[in-house]
Amino acid sequence: MSAAAGVSFLILSQVLTKAFTFGSNQVLVRNISPEVFGIASYLEFLVESVLFFSREAERNAIQRVAAQPAKARQIITNFAYVPLVLGVPVGLTTFLLQKSSAMYAETIAPLPFSGISIALSVFLIFLELIAEPLFALNQYLLNFKVRSKIESSAVFMRCFSTLAAVLASKRYYSGREFDGLAVASFALGQLVYSAATLIGYWILASYKVARAERVEEKDNLYWLEPATFSLWKSLFVQMIFKHLLTEGDHLVVSYLFDVAEQGVYSVIENYGSIVARLLFQPIEELLRMTFTRIFSKKDADVSASYKLMENLLVFYANLSLLLVLAGYTNGGFLLRLLLGRNEKWSASSVFDYFPQYVLYLPFLAFNGILEGFFSSASTQKQIGTFSVFMSVSSAAVLTLLYVLVEKFLWGLTGLIVANMVNMMLRIVYCFVFLVDFYKKNNVTTDLASIVNRLALPLLSVATTFGIQQKVFGQIQSRTFVDFVESAGLCFVSLLVILYGERKTLVSLLKKEKRAEGKIEKAERDGQMADEAEN
């Protein structure tokens, strides 16, 4: 499958699943309170933390396996069992640490049916880790079509089961008992997702390598390839600090805010990151895998990779400008429409904080693409240096977070600002690495060209903000008329950006057509060869 087709499948899958998730969330937020959302988000964070620490280093390390296909599959399979072994101590450590926390003692332990929620969470972690060997091999084969089918089906089943369980619980229970069952419903939905993923890969996968076996190389026999294992150890340390930096806000939220505020932050994060999950995540995953394979070759086409990075950086910048323009001005108004007239949500601060969260999205986007490049092009020593940098910066950012929230009383605004600082530190580090990498490979990084390409979009967006402030008297939309006027201005800015990038777009379209022509010619030649043999 081509890279473009892979991205298309992933993006289409994300669009369909997010549309369904979006619809089910609309029903959920109208039936449950911010407190329930906060507790469910907290449990989900714990599950994701266990899975992240167990398998993220493995997923990054196996991308660099460069053996022959048959041997590579066995190497990947062996490493894919590491998360299952690692998940036990990681899970126990996480549970023991959280059991002694105030959050657990005051909100989860007294909640009815909390034991069911915890049991479901443990079981879904087990299913996720069992599926890892099949997932890892599918990623190695770049079979995005199978992955898209499986994940789409699993998301549909998760949304349906969660929604059905919540509505059924509300019919027969009320008060605290309903709250407890609502939290358990979220865990049940995630369990259904994990089970569907495991079954889907087992049925649809074109391979059945499921056992860990020793790999023979010359006179050596090993379970884990030494070079990949050494890389895994470096990545595991890096992932600890990466998770603390990326998810440190959740840790602080759980200790410094009550469950209602945690529910507000969960809703802000879910709605605010829709575009990032729809578009940015598939591109980042494909970029990471593509660059890893390019740079692992001795005759890597480094100059071509820079042109790709330049276009992606400009694309991210343009899209980020549009996100800030449209999201900051209209985000609060749209969220009010989505959440309806639910008194519990109307009394919360979710509408005030949502536009602020939109400003954080560009930082999140650029960090993803630049860290993807770093993980693909860096050496083991550079990964170790980055781990040291992240350990220092994590301490600084978490300290800043505490000061902003506790001392300056900025609340969730402090979280958002600290997250921006967090991402900016990582962006600067990885961008400096990118420039230095291409300099060492004798490729000129034309930063002036990038700045020139962004001049017109920046001017357009700044002008639009000015028009909204001067002509309409406000930046953020308050009424439907404000929203329509703002949408019109955003559309004009989009046209200006497309006009500025017209040459690049035409060039890329022509290149795509040439690539399609080559593929069609190769297929015709193959058919003719088969006919000649017959």
XYZ file of C-alpha atoms in Angstrom:
534
model
C 0.000 0.000 0.000
C 1.354 3.466 -0.901
C 2.008 6.132 1.722
C -0.794 8.334 0.404
C -3.242 5.435 0.499
C -2.154 4.576 4.028
C -2.776 8.103 5.252
C -6.119 8.199 3.429
C -7.297 4.990 5.111
C -6.236 6.189 8.553
C -7.779 9.642 8.133
C -11.023 8.208 6.758
C -11.134 5.764 9.652
C -10.554 8.585 12.125
C -13.281 10.723 10.537
C -15.874 7.942 10.671
C -15.052 6.850 14.198
C -14.825 10.392 15.547
C -18.161 11.262 13.962
C -19.771 8.315 15.735
C -17.919 9.082 18.974
C -18.985 12.700 18.701
C -22.635 11.706 18.388
C -22.532 9.303 21.329
C -20.719 11.880 23.480
C -23.515 14.347 22.806
C -25.958 11.936 24.401
C -23.590 11.098 27.263
C -22.841 14.684 28.341
C -26.573 15.363 28.555
C -27.091 12.431 30.929
C -24.091 12.457 33.256
C -22.429 15.072 35.435
C -18.951 16.632 35.242
C -18.023 14.564 38.318
C -18.675 11.285 36.489
C -16.692 12.490 33.494
C -13.847 13.411 35.820
C -13.688 9.992 37.505
C -13.995 8.145 34.180
C -11.241 10.328 32.727
C -9.029 9.600 35.737
C -9.425 5.823 35.342
C -8.817 6.106 31.602
C -5.628 8.048 32.326
C -4.387 5.260 34.620
C -5.128 2.608 31.984
C -3.397 4.620 29.262
C -0.388 5.174 31.532
C 0.047 1.442 32.142
C -0.267 0.717 28.415
C 2.103 3.550 27.501
C 4.867 2.465 29.881
C 4.424 -1.168 28.846
C 4.446 -0.912 25.055
C 5.461 2.533 23.745
C 9.223 1.865 23.853
C 8.683 -1.486 22.128
C 6.602 0.096 19.362
C 9.290 2.673 18.636
C 12.207 0.237 18.886
C 10.853 -2.379 16.458
C 10.456 0.240 13.727
C 14.241 0.104 13.330
C 14.510 -3.654 12.855
C 16.422 -4.034 9.587
C 16.734 -7.820 9.221
C 15.395 -9.927 6.355
C 11.563 -10.086 6.325
C 11.224 -13.600 7.777
C 13.733 -12.958 10.550
C 12.379 -9.442 11.147
C 8.899 -10.825 11.785
C 10.195 -13.163 14.478
C 12.307 -10.411 16.058
C 9.253 -8.135 16.154
C 7.068 -10.910 17.560
C 9.528 -11.584 20.380
C 9.700 -7.905 21.310
C 5.915 -7.595 21.152
C 5.676 -9.967 24.132
C 7.803 -7.646 26.277
C 4.808 -5.350 27.037
C 2.808 -8.324 28.339
C 5.586 -9.218 30.789
C 6.230 -5.590 31.691
C 2.547 -4.830 32.158
C 2.342 -6.815 35.416
C 4.881 -4.809 37.482
C 3.856 -1.538 35.814
C 0.186 -2.189 36.551
C 0.812 -3.223 40.165
C 3.048 -0.199 40.782
C 0.451 2.153 39.319
C -2.342 0.624 41.405
C -0.361 0.749 44.675
C 0.667 4.375 44.089
C -2.866 5.472 43.274
C -4.497 3.457 46.068
C -2.744 5.645 48.629
C -3.729 8.886 46.880
C -6.445 11.234 48.107
C -8.170 11.028 44.726
C -8.671 7.280 45.077
C -9.640 7.377 48.749
C -12.122 10.247 48.435
C -13.766 9.654 45.044
C -13.206 6.140 43.690
C -13.214 3.908 46.777
C -16.549 5.256 48.170
C -18.194 5.077 44.740
C -20.710 2.222 44.337
C -19.543 -0.543 41.985
C -15.967 0.830 42.004
C -14.631 -2.734 42.236
C -16.339 -3.586 38.946
C -14.768 -0.559 37.255
C -11.287 -1.511 38.458
C -11.711 -5.168 37.452
C -12.860 -4.174 33.965
C -9.870 -1.832 33.638
C -7.404 -4.578 34.611
C -8.948 -7.043 32.170
C -8.897 -4.583 29.255
C -5.194 -3.878 29.857
C -4.552 -7.620 29.653
C -6.439 -7.895 26.340
C -4.607 -4.901 24.857
C -1.214 -6.412 25.667
C -2.186 -9.844 24.338
C -3.031 -8.218 20.995
C 0.335 -6.451 20.779
C 2.197 -9.124 18.696
C -0.517 -9.041 16.029
C -0.626 -5.245 16.057
C 3.165 -4.969 15.810
C 3.373 -7.276 12.790
C 0.542 -5.421 11.078
C 2.427 -2.136 11.570
C 5.609 -3.680 10.182
C 3.708 -4.679 7.024
C 2.183 -1.156 6.802
C -1.244 -2.737 6.434
C -3.258 0.375 7.243
C -6.397 -0.985 5.600
C -6.672 -3.850 8.092
C -5.885 -1.547 10.993
C -8.507 0.985 9.864
C -11.200 -1.693 9.606
C -10.398 -3.113 13.021
C -10.130 0.196 14.851
C -13.262 1.611 13.219
C -15.311 -1.445 14.179
C -13.876 -1.435 17.699
C -14.704 2.250 18.222
C -18.282 1.745 17.021
C -18.694 -1.154 19.448
C -17.149 0.837 22.305
C -19.432 3.828 21.771
C -22.538 1.678 21.449
C -21.779 -0.430 24.533
C -20.901 2.614 26.668
C -24.011 4.503 25.619
C -26.284 1.478 26.059
C -24.863 0.741 29.514
C -25.252 4.367 30.670
C -28.840 4.652 29.419
C -29.784 1.276 30.921
C -28.223 2.262 34.255
C -30.124 5.548 34.290
C -33.389 3.714 33.742
C -33.028 1.525 36.828
C -30.721 3.504 39.138
C -30.278 7.077 40.336
C -28.014 9.148 42.556
C -24.670 7.698 43.595
C -25.529 4.236 42.328
C -26.078 5.621 38.831
C -22.818 7.564 39.033
C -20.958 4.375 39.941
C -22.523 2.401 37.104
C -21.877 5.257 34.667
C -18.156 5.093 35.486
C -18.254 1.306 35.083
C -19.985 1.809 31.722
C -16.975 3.730 30.416
C -14.666 0.916 31.538
C -16.990 -1.629 29.924
C -16.910 0.282 26.641
C -13.117 0.311 26.654
C -13.070 -3.413 27.443
C -15.314 -4.068 24.442
C -12.900 -2.019 22.313
C -9.916 -4.078 23.493
C -11.705 -7.384 22.880
C -12.843 -6.294 19.416
C -9.286 -5.233 18.552
C -7.817 -8.576 19.601
C -10.465 -10.589 17.748
C -10.211 -8.349 14.689
C -6.454 -8.770 14.294
C -6.747 -12.507 14.871
C -9.375 -12.870 12.126
C -8.241 -10.319 9.522
C -4.463 -10.548 9.824
C -2.674 -12.298 6.957
C -0.117 -13.818 9.342
C -0.359 -16.147 12.301
C 3.013 -15.694 13.998
C 1.984 -15.794 17.647
C 4.777 -17.628 19.475
C 8.028 -16.196 20.747
C 10.946 -18.246 19.426
C 14.697 -17.906 19.552
C 16.297 -16.236 16.550
C 19.470 -17.728 15.116
C 22.127 -15.394 13.737
C 25.485 -16.893 12.807
C 26.482 -18.857 15.922
C 24.228 -16.941 18.313
C 20.745 -17.717 19.574
C 18.723 -14.979 21.237
C 15.186 -14.081 22.208
C 15.654 -10.318 21.892
C 17.957 -8.907 19.226
C 20.811 -7.168 21.131
C 20.845 -3.949 19.070
C 17.080 -3.504 19.261
C 17.061 -4.398 22.970
C 19.704 -1.766 23.675
C 17.613 0.794 21.793
C 14.506 -0.321 23.695
C 16.198 0.367 27.035
C 17.130 3.900 25.961
C 13.643 4.540 24.629
C 12.005 3.181 27.780
C 13.800 5.754 29.924
C 12.881 8.487 27.439
C 9.228 7.385 27.445
C 9.028 7.779 31.224
C 9.918 11.447 30.983
C 7.881 11.922 27.821
C 4.787 10.605 29.567
C 5.391 12.792 32.603
C 5.700 15.806 30.313
C 2.801 14.891 28.039
C 0.430 13.650 30.749
C 1.806 15.604 33.692
C -1.212 17.872 33.498
C -3.458 14.889 34.281
C -1.373 14.068 37.344
C -1.614 17.627 38.617
C -5.320 17.757 37.802
C -5.927 14.632 39.893
C -4.136 16.133 42.900
C -5.007 19.849 42.676
C -8.555 19.865 41.301
C -11.804 18.264 42.371
C -13.549 15.742 40.139
C -15.930 18.363 38.694
C -12.997 20.411 37.390
C -11.407 17.223 36.107
C -14.605 16.536 34.191
C -14.464 20.032 32.693
C -10.876 19.475 31.591
C -11.778 16.082 30.131
C -14.544 17.598 27.992
C -12.296 20.466 26.870
C -9.578 18.013 25.900
C -11.928 15.644 24.067
C -13.608 18.317 21.979
C -10.500 20.446 21.533
C -8.289 17.682 20.203
C -10.729 16.332 17.608
C -8.810 17.846 14.665
C -5.480 16.737 16.124
C -6.685 13.140 16.367
C -8.407 13.188 12.997
C -5.569 14.576 10.922
C -2.335 15.063 12.838
C -2.085 11.611 14.427
C -2.273 9.559 11.183
C 0.274 11.849 9.505
C 2.634 11.600 12.486
C 2.454 7.798 12.564
C 3.127 7.468 8.855
C 5.928 10.054 9.017
C 7.593 8.192 11.873
C 7.532 4.849 10.052
C 8.495 6.299 6.654
C 11.473 8.284 7.939
C 12.665 5.387 10.092
C 12.907 3.181 7.005
C 14.449 5.934 4.864
C 17.202 6.774 7.343
C 17.986 3.122 8.099
C 19.236 2.702 4.511
C 22.858 3.407 3.630
C 21.882 5.367 0.502
C 19.094 7.361 2.155
C 17.685 10.235 0.067
C 18.123 12.873 2.774
C 17.454 15.872 0.513
C 14.055 14.492 -0.531
C 13.155 13.939 3.120
C 13.896 17.601 3.870
C 11.534 18.790 1.133
C 8.843 16.577 2.639
C 9.484 18.018 6.099
C 9.415 21.578 4.767
C 6.028 21.040 3.113
C 4.653 19.358 6.230
C 5.855 22.162 8.503
C 4.233 24.777 6.263
C 1.042 22.710 6.075
C 0.936 22.393 9.872
C 1.551 26.130 10.253
C -1.268 27.047 7.870
C -3.677 24.607 9.461
C -2.719 25.831 12.938
C -3.436 29.422 11.929
C -6.890 28.414 10.721
C -7.496 26.391 13.897
C -6.616 29.339 16.105
C -8.658 31.757 14.002
C -11.785 29.603 13.809
C -11.470 27.824 17.153
C -10.638 30.756 19.401
C -13.378 32.948 17.944
C -16.120 30.331 17.694
C -15.129 27.477 20.026
C -17.046 28.635 23.084
C -20.211 29.369 21.090
C -20.166 25.967 19.364
C -19.545 24.153 22.638
C -22.623 25.810 24.149
C -24.683 24.483 21.256
C -23.237 20.994 21.656
C -23.712 20.694 25.405
C -27.238 22.075 25.235
C -29.012 23.517 28.265
C -27.772 20.988 30.791
C -27.694 22.943 34.075
C -24.712 21.018 35.436
C -22.557 21.994 32.460
C -23.963 25.529 32.102
C -22.838 26.299 35.640
C -19.294 25.082 34.927
C -16.348 27.016 33.490
C -15.988 24.775 30.430
C -17.020 27.511 27.965
C -14.440 29.984 29.274
C -11.526 27.574 29.124
C -12.274 25.968 25.765
C -11.012 28.881 23.570
C -7.812 28.904 25.627
C -7.272 25.210 24.936
C -7.570 25.869 21.195
C -4.442 28.054 21.436
C -2.561 25.005 22.754
C -3.345 22.816 19.709
C -0.627 24.241 17.380
C 2.011 23.434 20.004
C 0.658 19.897 20.249
C 0.703 19.493 16.466
C 4.261 20.718 15.867
C 5.612 18.700 18.774
C 4.135 15.543 17.268
C 5.686 15.937 13.836
C 9.098 17.106 15.091
C 9.390 14.378 17.719
C 8.391 11.884 15.043
C 11.330 13.087 12.956
C 13.676 12.958 15.946
C 12.739 9.380 16.859
C 13.330 8.317 13.240
C 16.670 10.037 12.633
C 18.363 10.041 16.052
C 21.094 7.711 17.255
C 20.990 5.833 20.536
C 23.346 8.387 22.121
C 21.140 11.267 20.970
C 18.095 9.527 22.437
C 19.935 9.306 25.755
C 20.769 13.012 25.635
C 17.148 13.810 24.868
C 16.097 11.744 27.892
C 18.333 13.869 30.122
C 16.866 17.028 28.585
C 13.345 15.757 29.186
C 14.109 14.865 32.802
C 15.271 18.417 33.501
C 12.485 20.068 31.536
C 9.838 17.811 33.127
C 10.865 18.970 36.591
C 10.817 22.605 35.446
C 7.417 22.339 33.752
C 5.761 20.500 36.642
C 7.144 23.119 39.037
C 5.749 25.867 36.808
C 2.431 24.039 36.716
C 2.269 23.878 40.501
C 3.157 27.559 40.883
C 0.596 28.737 38.324
C -2.199 26.640 39.824
C -1.454 26.872 43.547
C 0.306 30.227 43.968
C -1.136 32.367 41.169
C -4.539 30.617 41.264
C -4.788 30.456 37.470
C -6.783 27.235 37.588
C -7.088 25.412 34.271
C -5.521 28.411 32.538
C -2.335 27.549 34.412
C -2.524 23.997 33.069
C -2.896 25.206 29.500
C -0.021 27.700 29.794
C 2.262 25.085 31.358
C 1.388 22.669 28.564
C 2.349 25.302 26.000
C 5.724 25.792 27.706
C 6.178 22.028 27.869
C 5.566 21.574 24.146
C 7.627 24.618 23.192
C 10.699 23.236 24.980
C 10.408 19.956 23.093
C 9.677 21.708 19.786
C 12.789 23.875 20.064
C 14.981 20.889 20.975
C 13.739 18.753 18.090
C 13.849 21.623 15.585
C 17.472 22.364 16.478
C 18.185 18.658 15.995
C 16.462 18.747 12.585
C 18.542 21.691 11.363
C 21.757 20.120 12.664
C 20.874 16.738 11.116
C 20.477 18.167 7.623
C 23.540 20.365 8.043
C 25.648 17.274 8.803
C 24.205 15.607 5.691
C 25.081 18.630 3.524
C 21.455 19.631 2.978
C 20.683 23.335 3.219
C 17.712 24.168 5.435
C 16.120 27.174 3.789
C 14.306 28.687 6.758
C 13.803 31.934 4.851
C 11.704 30.036 2.311
C 9.440 28.722 5.074
C 9.047 32.209 6.555
C 8.222 33.683 3.142
C 5.568 31.028 2.528
C 3.943 31.864 5.857
C 3.989 35.654 5.483
C 0.705 35.882 3.553
C -1.219 33.463 5.840
C 0.001 35.318 8.941
C -1.064 38.653 7.474
C -4.451 37.240 6.490
C -5.201 35.786 9.936
C -3.991 38.908 11.763
C -6.175 41.062 9.501
C -9.185 38.845 10.180
C -8.720 39.145 13.942
C -8.440 42.919 13.537
C -11.614 43.115 11.448
C -13.581 41.091 13.983
C -12.407 43.336 16.817
C -12.832 46.694 15.083
C -15.859 46.093 12.870
C -17.870 43.637 14.981
C -16.652 44.930 18.344
C -15.502 41.551 19.698
C -13.257 38.618 18.837
C -15.343 35.745 20.209
C -18.769 34.895 18.798
C -21.730 35.298 21.149
C -24.683 34.810 18.796
C -25.461 32.822 15.668
C -25.067 35.988 13.568
C -21.579 36.488 15.038
C -20.768 32.892 14.175
C -21.883 33.245 10.539
C -19.899 36.474 10.101
C -16.808 34.885 11.656
C -17.175 31.754 9.503
C -17.253 33.939 6.389
C -14.038 35.693 7.404
C -12.376 32.348 8.176
C -13.345 31.084 4.727
C -11.749 34.142 3.122
C -8.541 33.436 5.068
C -8.628 29.842 3.821
C -8.870 31.048 0.224
C -5.926 33.389 0.785
C -3.820 30.517 2.164
C -4.739 28.242 -0.752
C -3.821 31.005 -3.186
C -0.441 31.452 -1.529
C 0.286 27.712 -1.753
C -1.140 27.215 -5.258
C 2.222 26.392 -6.886
C 3.108 23.808 -4.255
C -0.340 22.211 -4.482
C -0.190 21.964 -8.284
C 3.303 20.453 -8.094
C 2.209 17.833 -5.557
C -0.852 16.904 -7.619
C 1.289 16.414 -10.724
C 3.739 14.282 -8.756
C 0.890 12.139 -7.415
C -0.479 11.614 -10.944
C 2.964 10.553 -12.181
C 3.254 8.084 -9.304
C -0.175 6.643 -10.095
C 0.849 6.285 -13.744
C 3.961 4.333 -12.777
C 1.912 2.008 -10.567
C -0.621 1.384 -13.353
C 2.192 0.685 -15.832
C 3.811 -1.774 -13.425
C 0.484 -3.554 -12.970
C -0.050 -3.787 -16.759
C 3.479 -5.135 -17.240
C 2.835 -7.727 -14.551
C -0.415 -8.822 -16.188
C 1.298 -9.114 -19.589
C 4.067 -11.200 -18.046
C 1.521 -13.528 -16.442
C -0.347 -13.894 -19.754
C 2.914 -14.683 -21.577
C 3.724 -17.429 -19.072
C 0.272 -18.936 -19.489
